Tab-separated table of C-alpha atoms and ligand atoms in Angstrom:
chain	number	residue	atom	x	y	z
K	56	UNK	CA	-2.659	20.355	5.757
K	57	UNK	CA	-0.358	18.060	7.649
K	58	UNK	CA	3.173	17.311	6.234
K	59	UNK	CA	4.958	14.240	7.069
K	60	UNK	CA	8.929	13.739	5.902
K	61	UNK	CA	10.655	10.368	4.832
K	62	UNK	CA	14.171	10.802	6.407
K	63	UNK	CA	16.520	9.497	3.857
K	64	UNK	CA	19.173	12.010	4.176
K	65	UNK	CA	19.896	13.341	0.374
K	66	UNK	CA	16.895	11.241	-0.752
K	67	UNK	CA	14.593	12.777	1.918
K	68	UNK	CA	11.052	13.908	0.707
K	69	UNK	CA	7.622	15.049	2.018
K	70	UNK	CA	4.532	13.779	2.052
K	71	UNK	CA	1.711	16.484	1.948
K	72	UNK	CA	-1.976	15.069	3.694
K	73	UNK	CA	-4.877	17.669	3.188
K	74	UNK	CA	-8.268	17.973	1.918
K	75	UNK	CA	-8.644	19.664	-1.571
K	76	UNK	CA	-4.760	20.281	-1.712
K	77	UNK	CA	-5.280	19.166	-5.731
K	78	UNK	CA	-6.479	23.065	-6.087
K	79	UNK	CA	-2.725	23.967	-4.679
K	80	UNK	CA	-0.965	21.546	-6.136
K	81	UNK	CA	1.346	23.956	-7.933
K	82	UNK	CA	2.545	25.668	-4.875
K	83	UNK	CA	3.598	22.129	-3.008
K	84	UNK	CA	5.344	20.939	-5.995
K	85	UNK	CA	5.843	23.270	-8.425
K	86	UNK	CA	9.645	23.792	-7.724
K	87	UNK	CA	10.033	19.939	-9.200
K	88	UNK	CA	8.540	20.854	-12.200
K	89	UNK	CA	9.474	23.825	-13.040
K	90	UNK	CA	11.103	23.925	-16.856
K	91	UNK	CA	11.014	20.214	-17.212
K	92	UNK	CA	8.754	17.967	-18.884
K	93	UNK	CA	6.129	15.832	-17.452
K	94	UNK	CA	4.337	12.729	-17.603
K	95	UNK	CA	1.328	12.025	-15.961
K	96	UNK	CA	0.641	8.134	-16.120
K	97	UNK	CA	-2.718	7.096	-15.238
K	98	UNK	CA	-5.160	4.144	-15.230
K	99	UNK	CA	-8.540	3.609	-17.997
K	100	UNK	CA	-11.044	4.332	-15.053
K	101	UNK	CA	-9.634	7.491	-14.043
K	102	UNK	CA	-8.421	9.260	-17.182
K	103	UNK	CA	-11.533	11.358	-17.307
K	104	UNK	CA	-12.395	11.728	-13.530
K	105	UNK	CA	-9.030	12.959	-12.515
K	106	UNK	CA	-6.819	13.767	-15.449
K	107	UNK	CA	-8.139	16.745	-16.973
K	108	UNK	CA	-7.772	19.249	-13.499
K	109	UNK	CA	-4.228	17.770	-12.657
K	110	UNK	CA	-3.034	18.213	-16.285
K	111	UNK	CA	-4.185	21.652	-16.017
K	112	UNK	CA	-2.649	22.339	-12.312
K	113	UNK	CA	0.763	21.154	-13.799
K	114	UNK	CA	0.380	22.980	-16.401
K	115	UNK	CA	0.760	26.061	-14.625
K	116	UNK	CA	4.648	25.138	-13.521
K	117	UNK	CA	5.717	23.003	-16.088
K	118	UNK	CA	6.975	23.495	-19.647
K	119	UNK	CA	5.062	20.792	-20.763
K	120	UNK	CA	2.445	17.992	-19.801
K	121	UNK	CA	2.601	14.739	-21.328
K	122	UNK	CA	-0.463	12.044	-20.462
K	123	UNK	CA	-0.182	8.266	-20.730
K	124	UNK	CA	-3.060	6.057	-19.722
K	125	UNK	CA	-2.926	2.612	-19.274
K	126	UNK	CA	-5.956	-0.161	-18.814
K	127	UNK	CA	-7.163	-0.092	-15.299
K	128	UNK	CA	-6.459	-3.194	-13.061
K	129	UNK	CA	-3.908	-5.515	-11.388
K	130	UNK	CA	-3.727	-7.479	-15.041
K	131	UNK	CA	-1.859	-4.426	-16.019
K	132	UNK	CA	1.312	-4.943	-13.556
K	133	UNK	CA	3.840	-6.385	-16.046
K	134	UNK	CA	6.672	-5.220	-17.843
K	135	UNK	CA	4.739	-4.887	-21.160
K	136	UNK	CA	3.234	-1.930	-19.574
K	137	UNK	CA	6.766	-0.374	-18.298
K	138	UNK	CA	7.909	-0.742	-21.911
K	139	UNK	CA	4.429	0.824	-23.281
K	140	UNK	CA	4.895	3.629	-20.946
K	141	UNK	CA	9.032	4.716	-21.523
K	142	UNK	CA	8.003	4.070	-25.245
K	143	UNK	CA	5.274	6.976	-24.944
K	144	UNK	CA	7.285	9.039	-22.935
K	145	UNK	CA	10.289	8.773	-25.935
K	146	UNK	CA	7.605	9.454	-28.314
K	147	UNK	CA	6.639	12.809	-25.734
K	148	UNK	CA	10.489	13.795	-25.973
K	149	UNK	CA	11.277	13.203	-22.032
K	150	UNK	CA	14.585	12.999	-21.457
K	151	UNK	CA	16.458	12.707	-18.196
K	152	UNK	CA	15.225	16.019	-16.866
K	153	UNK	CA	11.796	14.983	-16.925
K	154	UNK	CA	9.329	13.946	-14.153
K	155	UNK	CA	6.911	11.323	-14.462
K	156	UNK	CA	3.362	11.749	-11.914
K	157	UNK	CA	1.546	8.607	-10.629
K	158	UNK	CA	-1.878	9.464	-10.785
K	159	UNK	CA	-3.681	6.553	-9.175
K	160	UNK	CA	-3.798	3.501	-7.173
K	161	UNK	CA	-0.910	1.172	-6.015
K	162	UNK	CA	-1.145	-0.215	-9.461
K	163	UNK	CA	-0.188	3.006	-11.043
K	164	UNK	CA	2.234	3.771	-8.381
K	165	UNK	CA	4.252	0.679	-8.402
K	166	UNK	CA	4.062	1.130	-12.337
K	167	UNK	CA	4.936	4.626	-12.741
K	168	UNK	CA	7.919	3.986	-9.965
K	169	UNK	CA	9.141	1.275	-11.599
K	170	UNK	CA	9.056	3.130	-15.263
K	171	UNK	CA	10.989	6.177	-13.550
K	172	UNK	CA	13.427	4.073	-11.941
K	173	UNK	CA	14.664	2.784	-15.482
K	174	UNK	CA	13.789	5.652	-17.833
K	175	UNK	CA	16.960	6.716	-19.010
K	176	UNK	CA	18.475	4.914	-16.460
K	177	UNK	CA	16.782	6.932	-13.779
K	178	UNK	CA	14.618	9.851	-13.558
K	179	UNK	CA	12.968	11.509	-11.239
K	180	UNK	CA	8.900	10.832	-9.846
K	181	UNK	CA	5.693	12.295	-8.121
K	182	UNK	CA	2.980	9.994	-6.553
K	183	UNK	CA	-0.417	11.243	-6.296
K	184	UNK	CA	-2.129	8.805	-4.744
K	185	UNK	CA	-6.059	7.969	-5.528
K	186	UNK	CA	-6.948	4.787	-3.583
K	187	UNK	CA	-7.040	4.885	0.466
K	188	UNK	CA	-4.406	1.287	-0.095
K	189	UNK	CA	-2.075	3.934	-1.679
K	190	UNK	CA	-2.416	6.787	0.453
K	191	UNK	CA	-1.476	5.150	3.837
K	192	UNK	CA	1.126	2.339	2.256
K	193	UNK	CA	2.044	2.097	-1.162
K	194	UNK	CA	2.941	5.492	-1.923
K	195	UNK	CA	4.973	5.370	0.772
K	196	UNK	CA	8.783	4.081	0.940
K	197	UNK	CA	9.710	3.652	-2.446
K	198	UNK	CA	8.849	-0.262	-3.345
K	199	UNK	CA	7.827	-0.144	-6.988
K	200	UNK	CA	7.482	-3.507	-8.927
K	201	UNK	CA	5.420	-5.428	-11.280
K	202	UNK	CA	3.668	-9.141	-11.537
K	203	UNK	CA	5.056	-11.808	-13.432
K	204	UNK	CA	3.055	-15.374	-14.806
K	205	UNK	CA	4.619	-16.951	-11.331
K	206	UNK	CA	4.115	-14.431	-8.927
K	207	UNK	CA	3.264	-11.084	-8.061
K	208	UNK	CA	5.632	-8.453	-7.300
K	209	UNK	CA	8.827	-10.346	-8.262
K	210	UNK	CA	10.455	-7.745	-10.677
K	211	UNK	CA	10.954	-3.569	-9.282
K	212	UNK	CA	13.053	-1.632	-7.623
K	213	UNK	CA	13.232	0.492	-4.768
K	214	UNK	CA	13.174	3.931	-6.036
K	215	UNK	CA	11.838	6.744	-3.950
K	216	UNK	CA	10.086	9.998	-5.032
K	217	UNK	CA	10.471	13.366	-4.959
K	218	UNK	CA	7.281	14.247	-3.060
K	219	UNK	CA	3.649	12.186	-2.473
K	220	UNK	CA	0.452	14.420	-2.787
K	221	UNK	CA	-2.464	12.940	-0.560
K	222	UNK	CA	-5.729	14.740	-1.353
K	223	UNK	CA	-8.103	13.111	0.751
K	224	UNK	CA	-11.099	14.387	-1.518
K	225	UNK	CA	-9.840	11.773	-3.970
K	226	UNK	CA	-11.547	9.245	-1.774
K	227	UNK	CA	-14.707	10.526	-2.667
K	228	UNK	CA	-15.639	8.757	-5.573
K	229	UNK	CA	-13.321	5.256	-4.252
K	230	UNK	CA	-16.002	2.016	-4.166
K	231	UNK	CA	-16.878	1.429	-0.980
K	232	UNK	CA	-14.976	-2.235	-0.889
K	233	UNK	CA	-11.490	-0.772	-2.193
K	234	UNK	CA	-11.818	2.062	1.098
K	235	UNK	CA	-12.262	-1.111	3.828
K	236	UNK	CA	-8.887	-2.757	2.230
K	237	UNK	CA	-6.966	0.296	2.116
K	238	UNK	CA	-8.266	0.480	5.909
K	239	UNK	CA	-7.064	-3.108	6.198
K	240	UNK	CA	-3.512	-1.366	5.589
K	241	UNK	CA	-4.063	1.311	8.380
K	242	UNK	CA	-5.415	-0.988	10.949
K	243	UNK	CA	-2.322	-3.752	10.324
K	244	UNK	CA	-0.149	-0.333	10.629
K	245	UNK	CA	-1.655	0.582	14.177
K	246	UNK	CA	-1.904	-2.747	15.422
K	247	UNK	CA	2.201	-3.135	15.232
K	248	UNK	CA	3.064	0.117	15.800
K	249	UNK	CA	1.217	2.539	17.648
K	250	UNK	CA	-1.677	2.142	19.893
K	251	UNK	CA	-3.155	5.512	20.035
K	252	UNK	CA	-3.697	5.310	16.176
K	253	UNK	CA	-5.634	1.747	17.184
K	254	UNK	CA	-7.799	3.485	19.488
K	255	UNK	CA	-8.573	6.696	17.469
K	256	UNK	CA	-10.037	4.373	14.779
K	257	UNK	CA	-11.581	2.348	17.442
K	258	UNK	CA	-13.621	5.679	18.357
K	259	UNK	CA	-13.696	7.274	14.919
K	260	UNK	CA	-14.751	3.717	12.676
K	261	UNK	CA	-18.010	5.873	12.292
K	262	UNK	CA	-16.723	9.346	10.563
K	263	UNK	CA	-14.058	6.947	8.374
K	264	UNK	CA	-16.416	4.818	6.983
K	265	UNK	CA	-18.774	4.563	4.482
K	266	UNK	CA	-17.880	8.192	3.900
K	267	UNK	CA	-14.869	9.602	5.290
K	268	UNK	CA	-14.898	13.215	6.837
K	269	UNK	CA	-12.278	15.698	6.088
K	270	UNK	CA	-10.671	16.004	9.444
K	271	UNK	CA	-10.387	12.289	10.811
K	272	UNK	CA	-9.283	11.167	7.292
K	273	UNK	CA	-6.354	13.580	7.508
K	274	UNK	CA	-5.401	12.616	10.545
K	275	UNK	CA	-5.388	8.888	10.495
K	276	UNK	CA	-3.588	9.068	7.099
K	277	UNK	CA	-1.305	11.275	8.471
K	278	UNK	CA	-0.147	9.235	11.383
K	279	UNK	CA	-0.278	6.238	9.178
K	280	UNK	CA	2.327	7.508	6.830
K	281	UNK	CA	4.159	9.108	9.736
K	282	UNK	CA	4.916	5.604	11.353
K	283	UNK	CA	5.398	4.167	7.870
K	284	UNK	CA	7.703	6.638	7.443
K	285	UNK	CA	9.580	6.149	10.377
K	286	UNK	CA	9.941	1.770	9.561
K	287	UNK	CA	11.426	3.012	5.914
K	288	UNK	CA	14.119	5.498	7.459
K	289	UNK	CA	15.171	3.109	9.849
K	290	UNK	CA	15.078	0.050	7.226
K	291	UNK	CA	14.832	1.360	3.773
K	292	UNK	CA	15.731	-2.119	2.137
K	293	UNK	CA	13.674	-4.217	4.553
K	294	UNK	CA	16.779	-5.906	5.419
K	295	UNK	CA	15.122	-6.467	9.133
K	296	UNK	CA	12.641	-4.382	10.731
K	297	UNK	CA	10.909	-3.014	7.708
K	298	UNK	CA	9.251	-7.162	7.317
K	299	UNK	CA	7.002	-5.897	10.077
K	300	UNK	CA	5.014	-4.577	7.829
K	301	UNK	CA	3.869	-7.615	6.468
K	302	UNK	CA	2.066	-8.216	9.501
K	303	UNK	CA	-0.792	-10.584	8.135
K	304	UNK	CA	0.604	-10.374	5.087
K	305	UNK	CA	2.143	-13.905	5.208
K	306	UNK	CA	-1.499	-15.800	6.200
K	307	UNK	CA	-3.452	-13.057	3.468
K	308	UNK	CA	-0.881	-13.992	0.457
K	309	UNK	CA	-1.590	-17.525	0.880
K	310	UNK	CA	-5.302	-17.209	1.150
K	311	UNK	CA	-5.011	-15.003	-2.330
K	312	UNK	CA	-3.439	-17.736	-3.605
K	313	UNK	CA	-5.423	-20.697	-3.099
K	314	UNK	CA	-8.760	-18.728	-3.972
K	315	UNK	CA	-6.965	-17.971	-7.050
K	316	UNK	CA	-6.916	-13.901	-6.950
K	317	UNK	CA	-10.748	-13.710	-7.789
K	318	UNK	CA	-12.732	-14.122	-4.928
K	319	UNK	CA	-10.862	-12.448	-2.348
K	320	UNK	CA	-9.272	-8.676	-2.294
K	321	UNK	CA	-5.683	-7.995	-0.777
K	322	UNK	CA	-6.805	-5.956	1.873
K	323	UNK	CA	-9.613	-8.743	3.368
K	324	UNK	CA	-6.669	-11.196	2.848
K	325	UNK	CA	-5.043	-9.177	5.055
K	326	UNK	CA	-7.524	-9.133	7.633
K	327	UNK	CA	-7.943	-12.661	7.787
K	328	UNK	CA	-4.409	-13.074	7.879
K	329	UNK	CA	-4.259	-10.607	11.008
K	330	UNK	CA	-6.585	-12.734	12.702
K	331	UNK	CA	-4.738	-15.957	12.133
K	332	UNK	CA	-1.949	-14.612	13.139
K	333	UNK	CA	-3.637	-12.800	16.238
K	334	UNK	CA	-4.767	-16.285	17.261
K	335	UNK	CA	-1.372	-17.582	16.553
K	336	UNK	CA	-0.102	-15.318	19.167
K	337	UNK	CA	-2.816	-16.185	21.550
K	338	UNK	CA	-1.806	-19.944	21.200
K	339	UNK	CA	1.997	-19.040	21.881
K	340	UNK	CA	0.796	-17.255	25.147
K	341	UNK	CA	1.926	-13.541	23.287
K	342	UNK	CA	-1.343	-11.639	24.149
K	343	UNK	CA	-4.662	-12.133	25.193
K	344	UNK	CA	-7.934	-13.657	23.945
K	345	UNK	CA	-9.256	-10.447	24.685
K	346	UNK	CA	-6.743	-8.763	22.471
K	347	UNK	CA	-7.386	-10.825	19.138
K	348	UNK	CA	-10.979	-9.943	19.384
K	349	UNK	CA	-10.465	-6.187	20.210
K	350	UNK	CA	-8.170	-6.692	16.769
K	351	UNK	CA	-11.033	-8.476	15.288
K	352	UNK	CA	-13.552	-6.202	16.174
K	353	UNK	CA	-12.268	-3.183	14.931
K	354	UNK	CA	-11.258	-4.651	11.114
K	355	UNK	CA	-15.455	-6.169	11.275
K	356	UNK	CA	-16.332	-2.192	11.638
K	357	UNK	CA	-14.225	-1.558	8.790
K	358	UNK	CA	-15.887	-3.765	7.121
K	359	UNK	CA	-13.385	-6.433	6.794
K	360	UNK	CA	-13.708	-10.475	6.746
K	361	UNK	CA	-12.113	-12.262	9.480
K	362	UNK	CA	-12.458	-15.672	8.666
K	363	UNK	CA	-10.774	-18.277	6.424
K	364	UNK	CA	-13.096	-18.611	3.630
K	365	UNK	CA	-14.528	-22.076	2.582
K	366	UNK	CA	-12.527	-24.118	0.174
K	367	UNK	CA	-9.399	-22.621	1.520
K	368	UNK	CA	-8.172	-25.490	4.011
K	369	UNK	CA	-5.387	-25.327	6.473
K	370	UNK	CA	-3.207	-27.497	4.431
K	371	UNK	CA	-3.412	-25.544	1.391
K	372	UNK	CA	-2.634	-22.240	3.459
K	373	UNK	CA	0.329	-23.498	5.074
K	374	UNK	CA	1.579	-25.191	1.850
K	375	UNK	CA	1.017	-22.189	-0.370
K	376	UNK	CA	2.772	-20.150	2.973
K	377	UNK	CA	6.287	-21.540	1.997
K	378	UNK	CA	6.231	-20.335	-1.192
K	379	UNK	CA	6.277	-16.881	-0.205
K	380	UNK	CA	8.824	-14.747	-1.267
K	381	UNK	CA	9.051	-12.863	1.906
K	382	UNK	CA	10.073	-16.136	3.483
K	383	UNK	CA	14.542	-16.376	3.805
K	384	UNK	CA	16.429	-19.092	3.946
K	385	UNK	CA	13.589	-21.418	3.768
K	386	UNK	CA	12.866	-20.531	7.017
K	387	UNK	CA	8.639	-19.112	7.647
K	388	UNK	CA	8.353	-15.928	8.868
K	389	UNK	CA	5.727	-15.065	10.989
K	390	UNK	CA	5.052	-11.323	12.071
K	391	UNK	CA	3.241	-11.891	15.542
K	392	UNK	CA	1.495	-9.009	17.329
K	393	UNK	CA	3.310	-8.616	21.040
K	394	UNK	CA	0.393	-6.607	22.387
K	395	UNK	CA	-1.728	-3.478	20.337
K	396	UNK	CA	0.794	-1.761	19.106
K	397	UNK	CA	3.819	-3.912	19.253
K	398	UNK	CA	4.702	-6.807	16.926
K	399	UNK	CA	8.185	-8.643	16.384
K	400	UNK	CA	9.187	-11.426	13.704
K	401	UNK	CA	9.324	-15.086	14.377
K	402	UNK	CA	10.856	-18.015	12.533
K	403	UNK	CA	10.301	-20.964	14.259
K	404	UNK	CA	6.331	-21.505	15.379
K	405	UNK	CA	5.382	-25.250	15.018
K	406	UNK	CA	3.465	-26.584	12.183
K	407	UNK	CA	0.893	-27.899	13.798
K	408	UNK	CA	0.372	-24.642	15.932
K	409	UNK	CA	0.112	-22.625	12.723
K	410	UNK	CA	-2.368	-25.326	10.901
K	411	UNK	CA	-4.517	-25.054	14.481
K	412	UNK	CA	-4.829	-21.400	13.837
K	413	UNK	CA	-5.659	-21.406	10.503
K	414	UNK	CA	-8.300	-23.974	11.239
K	415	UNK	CA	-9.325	-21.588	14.694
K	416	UNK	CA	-10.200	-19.252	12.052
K	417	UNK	CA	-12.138	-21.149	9.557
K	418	UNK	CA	-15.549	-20.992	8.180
K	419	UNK	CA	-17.861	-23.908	10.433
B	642	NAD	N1	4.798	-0.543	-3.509
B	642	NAD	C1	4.302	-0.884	-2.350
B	642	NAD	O1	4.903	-0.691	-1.294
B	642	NAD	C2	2.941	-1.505	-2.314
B	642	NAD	C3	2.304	-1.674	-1.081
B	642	NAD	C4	1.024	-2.196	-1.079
B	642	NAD	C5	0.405	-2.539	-2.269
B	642	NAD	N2	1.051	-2.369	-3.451
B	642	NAD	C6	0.399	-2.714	-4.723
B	642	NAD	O2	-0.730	-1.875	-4.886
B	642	NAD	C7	-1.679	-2.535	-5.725
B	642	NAD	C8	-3.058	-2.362	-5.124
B	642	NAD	O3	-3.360	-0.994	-5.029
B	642	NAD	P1	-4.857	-0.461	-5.213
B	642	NAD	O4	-5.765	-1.246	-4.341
B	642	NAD	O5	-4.848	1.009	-5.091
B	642	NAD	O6	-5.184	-0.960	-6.700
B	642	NAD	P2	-5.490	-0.170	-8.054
B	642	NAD	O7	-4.439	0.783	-8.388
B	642	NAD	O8	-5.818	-1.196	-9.079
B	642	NAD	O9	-6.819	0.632	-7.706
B	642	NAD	C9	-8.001	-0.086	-7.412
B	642	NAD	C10	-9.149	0.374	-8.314
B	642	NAD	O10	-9.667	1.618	-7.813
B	642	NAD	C11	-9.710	2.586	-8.844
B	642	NAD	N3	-9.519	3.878	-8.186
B	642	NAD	C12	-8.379	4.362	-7.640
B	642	NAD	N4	-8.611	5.538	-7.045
B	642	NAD	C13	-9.931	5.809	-7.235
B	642	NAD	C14	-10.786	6.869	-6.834
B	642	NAD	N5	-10.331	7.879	-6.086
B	642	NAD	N6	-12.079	6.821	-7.211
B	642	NAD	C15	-12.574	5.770	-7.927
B	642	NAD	N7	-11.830	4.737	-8.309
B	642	NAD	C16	-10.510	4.751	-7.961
B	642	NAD	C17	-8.644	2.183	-9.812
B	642	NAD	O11	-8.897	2.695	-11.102
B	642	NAD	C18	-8.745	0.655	-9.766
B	642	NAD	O12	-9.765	0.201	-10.604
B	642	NAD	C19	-1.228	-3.982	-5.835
B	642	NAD	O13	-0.685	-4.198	-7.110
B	642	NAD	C20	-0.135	-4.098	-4.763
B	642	NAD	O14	0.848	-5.052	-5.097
B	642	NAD	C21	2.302	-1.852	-3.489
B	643	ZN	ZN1	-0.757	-5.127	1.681
């Protein structure tokens, strides 16, 4: 088992990465949940894969074990569900003491984060993470929101946990489309920040995917988290630095917009917005032709698109771009990869250089 701490001073926590750790859960955590109450919220599709062996590991440390399931899918992110889930945990008794467990995806993360955050004005939270997307980035650094009609993400709170359980075996059962978009995540992660982690998933594409072994799991997750880690001490409030993160993020919103959330999954957004903006960064003379394509080649082994779907014209992209959220002062911001494994943020790139990357990258 690796452990990996957030350094937030008082608000520090860990982050324990192992295989099968679900059997030991009680000894990692246990001293949060002793003598309180606890609420484990869940999603539909994993109620009766998951829930019944954590219920009964918490159950061992705490006084009691609340459940509260709510219907599986992005559709669910809204404030209806925050209310439906303090209004079960009233109905449970939970008070202020209590502890509420994300058991799932980023959905249930951001959800059961968000829910803790306002509980009683504030109570404390656990993330057990069940989707490779929230292993390596959502459970991580204490974002937490939900969608609204005219956007997603524009209502939450940064609240951090107590403590984030990764037990790689989760994985196991994970469709085979939602592991190459959490690996998205990871390969956006290494490509701004850290090299080595680029080329041990360079070598190791093989053992990660379609079924990821024990060992190189842990250890790419690991690091992952590690350098996430280190982005959120040193920017909790992504006041600067933390934006890096939405390296691609900028180009793959856009593109999830104008195909209208259906067609397209975050995490290939993502990849086709990391090879916009790789080509973006050839055009501005930032790295190599040679460098996109090493990018490029290493999200197609994951599996991952890399080009601008049809429909989906420059125009559109660059139009649904400034709506953004992510964007300040009116002003685009563009993170652009420096070479593997550095990126910084840019504000002013031409128009027309952004439309001819875009276009670079589109379907023939
Ligand atoms: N807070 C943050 O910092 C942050 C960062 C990135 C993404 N997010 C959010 O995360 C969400 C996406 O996360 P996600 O992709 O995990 O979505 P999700 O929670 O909807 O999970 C995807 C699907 O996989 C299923 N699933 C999860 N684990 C499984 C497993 N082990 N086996 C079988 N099925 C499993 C879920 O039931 C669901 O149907 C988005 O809402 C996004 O906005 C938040
Ligand atoms: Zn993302």
């Amino acid at each position: 088992m690796n452990e990996v701490i957030v350094e937030l001073e008082e608000r520090s926590y860990p982050i324990f990465v192992g295989n099968g750790l679900l059997k030991t859960i009680d000894g990692l955590i246990g001293e949060h949940l002793a003598g309180r109450s606890v609420c484990i919220v869940t999603d539909s599709n994993l109620k009766e894969r998951f829930l019944p062996d954590v219920e009964r590991s918490l159950s061992r440390c705490a006084r009691a074990v609340h459940r509260c399931v709510f219907p599986a899918g992005e559709a669910s992110k809204r404030l209806s569900t925050i209310e439906a889930i303090c209004r079960e945990a009233v109905r449970a008794g939970l008070d202020r003491n209590s502890v509420f467990v994300a058991l799932g995806g980023g959905v249930c993360g951001d959800m059961t984060g968000f829910a803790a955050s306002v509980y009683m004005r504030g109570t404390r939270f656990i993330q057990i993470p069940t989707s490779l997307l929230a292993m390596v980035d959502s459970s991580v650094g204490g974002k937490t929101g939900v969608d609204l009609p005219e956007g997603k993400n524009l209502v939450g709170a940064f609240f951090q946990p107590e403590a984030v359980v990764i037990d790689t075996a989760f994985l196991e059962t994970l469709p085979k489309r939602e592991l190459s978009c959490g690996y998205a995540e990871l390969i956006k992660t290494a490509v701004i920040l850290d090299e080595t982690l680029f080329a041990f998933l360079e070598a190791d594409a093989g053992a990660l995917l379609p079924h990821p072994a024990p060992a190189q799991t842990i250890e790419a997750v690991s690091r992952c988290c590690t350098l996430k880690a280190g982005v959120v001490a040193a920017d909790e409030k992504e006041s600067s630095q933390r934006a890096i993160l939405n390296y691609g993020h900028t180009f793959g919103h856009a593109i999830e917009a104008v195909t209208g959330y259906t067609k397209v999954e975050h995490g290939e957004a993502v990849a086709i917005g990391m090879s916009v903006a790789a080509r973006l960064a050839v055009s501005l003379g930032f790295i190599s032709r040679e460098t996109a394509e090493r990018q490029d080649a290493l999200l197609r082994a994951f599996a991952l698109p890399v080009t601008v779907p049809e429909g989906c014209s420059a125009e559109a992209v660059l139009q649904a771009m400034g709506a953004d959220k992510k964007n300040s002062n009116g002003k685009l911001k563009l993170i652009l990869p420096e070479r593997i494994g550095k990126a910084g943020i840019h504000t002013d790139v031409p128009r027309e250089m952004i439309l001819n990357a875009i276009r670079e990258r589109s379907a023939q």
